[in-house]
XYZ file of N, CA and C in Angstrom:
264
model
N -5.927 37.109 9.620
C -4.598 35.234 9.152
C -6.436 34.763 8.618
N -6.908 33.658 7.974
C -7.677 32.442 8.283
C -7.581 31.456 8.858
N -7.753 30.695 9.400
C -7.439 29.649 9.933
C -7.445 27.858 8.880
N -7.412 28.928 7.520
C -7.359 27.816 6.910
C -5.657 28.116 5.867
N -5.472 29.412 6.269
C -4.315 29.870 5.931
C -3.103 28.472 5.716
N -2.900 27.999 7.032
C -1.745 26.832 7.071
C -2.383 25.230 6.472
N -3.366 25.537 6.303
C -3.581 24.179 5.732
C -2.855 22.805 5.022
N -2.482 23.540 4.226
C -1.204 22.768 3.359
C -0.613 22.054 4.051
N 0.465 22.987 5.318
C 1.854 22.287 6.028
C 0.737 21.754 6.892
N -0.222 21.634 7.318
C -1.540 20.490 7.844
C -1.235 19.230 7.249
N -1.655 19.330 5.922
C -1.615 18.689 5.333
C -0.237 17.399 5.031
N 0.770 18.204 5.302
C 2.023 17.450 4.537
C 2.557 16.873 5.003
N 2.279 17.738 6.719
C 2.506 17.017 8.226
C 2.097 15.464 8.490
N 0.417 15.617 7.667
C 0.341 14.070 8.213
C 0.360 12.926 7.193
N 0.485 13.775 5.545
C 0.851 12.399 5.017
C 2.463 12.059 5.265
N 3.476 13.105 5.787
C 4.820 12.385 5.965
C 4.665 11.051 7.733
N 3.465 11.563 8.268
C 3.203 11.304 9.855
C 2.682 9.811 9.662
N 2.968 8.871 8.937
C 2.506 7.608 8.938
C 3.446 6.383 9.260
N 2.388 5.032 10.108
C 3.260 4.591 10.462
C 4.766 3.601 9.808
N 5.255 3.308 10.808
C 7.009 3.257 10.663
C 7.532 2.359 8.769
N 5.851 1.029 8.681
C 6.210 0.438 7.017
C 4.717 -0.065 6.574
N 5.134 -0.319 5.721
C 3.752 -0.572 4.959
C 3.648 -2.289 5.010
N 2.478 -2.348 5.404
C 2.161 -4.304 5.600
C 2.466 -5.034 4.088
N 2.095 -4.712 3.459
C 2.290 -5.282 2.183
C 4.227 -5.126 1.912
N 4.744 -4.253 2.021
C 6.644 -4.067 2.084
C 6.964 -5.362 3.003
N 6.367 -4.837 3.736
C 7.019 -6.384 5.073
C 6.992 -7.467 4.749
N 5.128 -8.141 3.675
C 4.762 -9.166 3.302
C 6.197 -9.686 2.308
N 5.886 -8.516 1.204
C 6.868 -8.609 0.302
C 8.131 -9.140 0.259
N 8.545 -8.630 1.667
C 10.051 -8.895 1.791
C 10.301 -10.020 2.392
N 9.387 -10.736 2.930
C 9.181 -11.871 4.054
C 9.155 -12.962 2.875
N 9.089 -13.033 0.952
C 8.684 -14.106 0.381
C 10.172 -13.928 -0.326
N 10.597 -15.469 -1.312
C 11.384 -15.586 -1.634
C 11.703 -14.652 -3.133
N 12.347 -15.531 -4.292
C 12.590 -14.125 -4.918
C 11.652 -14.653 -5.359
N 11.325 -15.540 -6.089
C 10.115 -15.858 -7.271
C 8.650 -15.433 -6.790
N 8.053 -15.831 -5.289
C 7.187 -15.318 -5.679
C 6.794 -13.395 -5.318
N 8.523 -12.934 -4.790
C 8.041 -11.560 -4.385
C 8.496 -11.612 -6.061
N 8.641 -11.489 -6.720
C 8.056 -10.842 -8.612
C 7.036 -11.440 -8.659
N 6.559 -12.256 -8.497
C 5.335 -12.116 -9.081
C 4.248 -12.091 -8.210
N 4.216 -11.033 -6.619
C 3.201 -10.543 -6.627
C 3.290 -9.124 -6.581
N 5.280 -8.820 -6.795
C 5.249 -6.895 -7.579
C 3.758 -6.896 -9.050
N 3.976 -8.070 -10.139
C 4.199 -8.070 -10.823
C 2.473 -8.348 -10.953
N 1.389 -8.907 -10.206
C 0.257 -8.674 -10.067
C -0.403 -6.956 -9.773
N 0.641 -6.543 -8.614
C -0.157 -5.123 -7.597
C 0.112 -4.005 -8.754
N 1.128 -4.375 -10.249
C 1.508 -3.876 -11.046
C 0.522 -3.903 -12.340
N -0.460 -4.605 -12.255
C -1.161 -5.160 -13.367
C -2.753 -4.628 -13.021
N -3.193 -3.266 -13.519
C -4.173 -2.429 -13.325
C -5.709 -3.265 -13.636
N -5.269 -4.376 -14.541
C -6.740 -5.480 -14.534
C -7.121 -6.220 -13.446
N -6.117 -5.661 -12.236
C -6.301 -7.110 -10.974
C -7.016 -6.535 -10.471
N -7.847 -6.633 -9.783
C -8.713 -5.704 -8.009
C -7.274 -6.342 -6.995
N -7.658 -5.277 -6.349
C -6.893 -5.500 -4.603
C -7.141 -6.473 -4.195
N -9.169 -6.730 -4.218
C -9.442 -8.122 -3.608
C -9.434 -9.286 -4.047
N -8.959 -9.393 -5.328
C -8.921 -10.685 -6.739
C -7.098 -11.169 -5.402
N -6.509 -10.118 -5.983
C -5.048 -10.147 -5.618
C -5.018 -10.793 -3.853
N -5.288 -10.024 -2.923
C -5.987 -10.305 -1.629
C -6.202 -11.827 -1.798
N -7.866 -12.357 -2.413
C -7.776 -14.033 -1.879
C -6.668 -14.491 -2.551
N -6.552 -14.604 -4.303
C -5.426 -15.505 -4.351
C -4.510 -15.688 -3.177
N -4.418 -14.881 -2.777
C -2.988 -14.473 -1.614
C -3.177 -15.280 -0.140
N -4.329 -15.581 -0.220
C -4.985 -15.691 0.915
C -5.027 -17.285 0.953
N -5.561 -17.313 -0.357
C -5.599 -19.034 -0.760
C -4.367 -19.813 -0.633
N -3.326 -18.988 -1.397
C -1.283 -19.562 -0.581
C -0.537 -19.148 0.468
N -0.675 -18.175 0.830
C -0.499 -18.019 2.923
C -0.982 -18.405 3.809
N -2.496 -17.915 3.768
C -2.873 -17.847 4.757
C -3.718 -16.736 5.374
N -3.338 -16.560 6.403
C -3.801 -15.563 7.433
C -2.415 -14.739 7.140
N -1.603 -14.508 6.527
C -0.792 -13.769 6.607
C -1.081 -12.725 5.699
N -1.954 -13.199 4.887
C -1.876 -11.849 3.301
C -2.735 -10.857 3.585
N -1.532 -9.502 3.208
C -2.112 -8.420 3.553
C -3.124 -8.243 3.703
N -4.772 -7.070 4.519
C -5.837 -6.945 3.553
C -6.296 -6.597 2.075
N -7.205 -6.138 1.459
C -7.939 -5.983 0.518
C -7.271 -4.579 0.266
N -8.114 -4.455 1.555
C -8.034 -2.477 1.986
C -6.570 -1.969 1.552
N -5.801 -3.293 3.007
C -4.089 -2.584 2.699
C -3.042 -2.982 1.808
N -4.199 -3.937 0.516
C -3.239 -3.953 -0.849
C -3.813 -2.311 -1.568
N -5.049 -2.287 -1.338
C -5.685 -1.299 -1.949
C -4.811 0.126 -1.865
N -4.320 -0.037 -0.448
C -4.153 2.088 -0.077
C -2.623 1.747 -0.772
N -1.617 0.668 -0.385
C -0.390 0.534 -1.494
C -0.818 0.299 -2.352
N -1.154 0.285 -3.759
C -1.493 0.395 -5.252
C -1.693 1.753 -4.942
N -2.279 2.112 -4.545
C -2.648 3.770 -4.945
C -1.446 4.886 -4.307
N -0.416 4.208 -3.341
C 0.504 4.913 -2.794
C 0.280 5.880 -1.566
N -0.541 5.497 -0.872
C -0.987 5.678 0.828
C -0.549 5.218 1.154
N 1.005 5.144 1.617
C 2.297 4.324 2.310
C 4.140 4.761 1.990
N 4.439 4.677 2.316
C 5.899 5.268 2.073
C 6.645 4.310 2.146
N 6.502 3.097 1.084
C 7.214 2.014 1.599
C 8.372 2.227 0.624
N 8.019 2.883 -0.725
C 8.701 3.158 -1.843
C 8.968 2.047 -2.138
N 8.416 0.799 -2.931
C 8.824 -0.120 -3.955
C 7.126 -0.043 -4.897
N 7.588 -0.802 -5.456
C 6.676 -0.807 -7.278
C 4.900 -0.993 -6.675
N 4.306 0.324 -6.251
C 3.258 0.433 -5.823
C 1.715 -0.320 -7.034
N 2.084 -0.265 -8.361
C 1.061 -0.880 -9.037
C 0.823 0.356 -9.717
N -0.788 0.223 -10.274
C -1.723 1.347 -10.746
C -2.158 2.396 -10.038
N -1.928 3.971 -9.927
C -2.006 5.078 -8.996
C -4.163 5.120 -9.547
């Protein structure tokens, strides 16, 4: 048996073994309805960059804005929050 035989299972375990909540989801859940709709809409717009979204959020809400890296991971689906992530 090769040491790589069970690699798929290892990756699957790591994929589902992430933190308890997505920072973007926590942030979005704390917004009022209009803000939530606006943020989800920009997240799903593939023409907008995660860095641009971060800068605009930071200008509006200050330090509670998720980082550009966190936004990017969320948009790629590298979190388990289950809300609309935007473009893959």
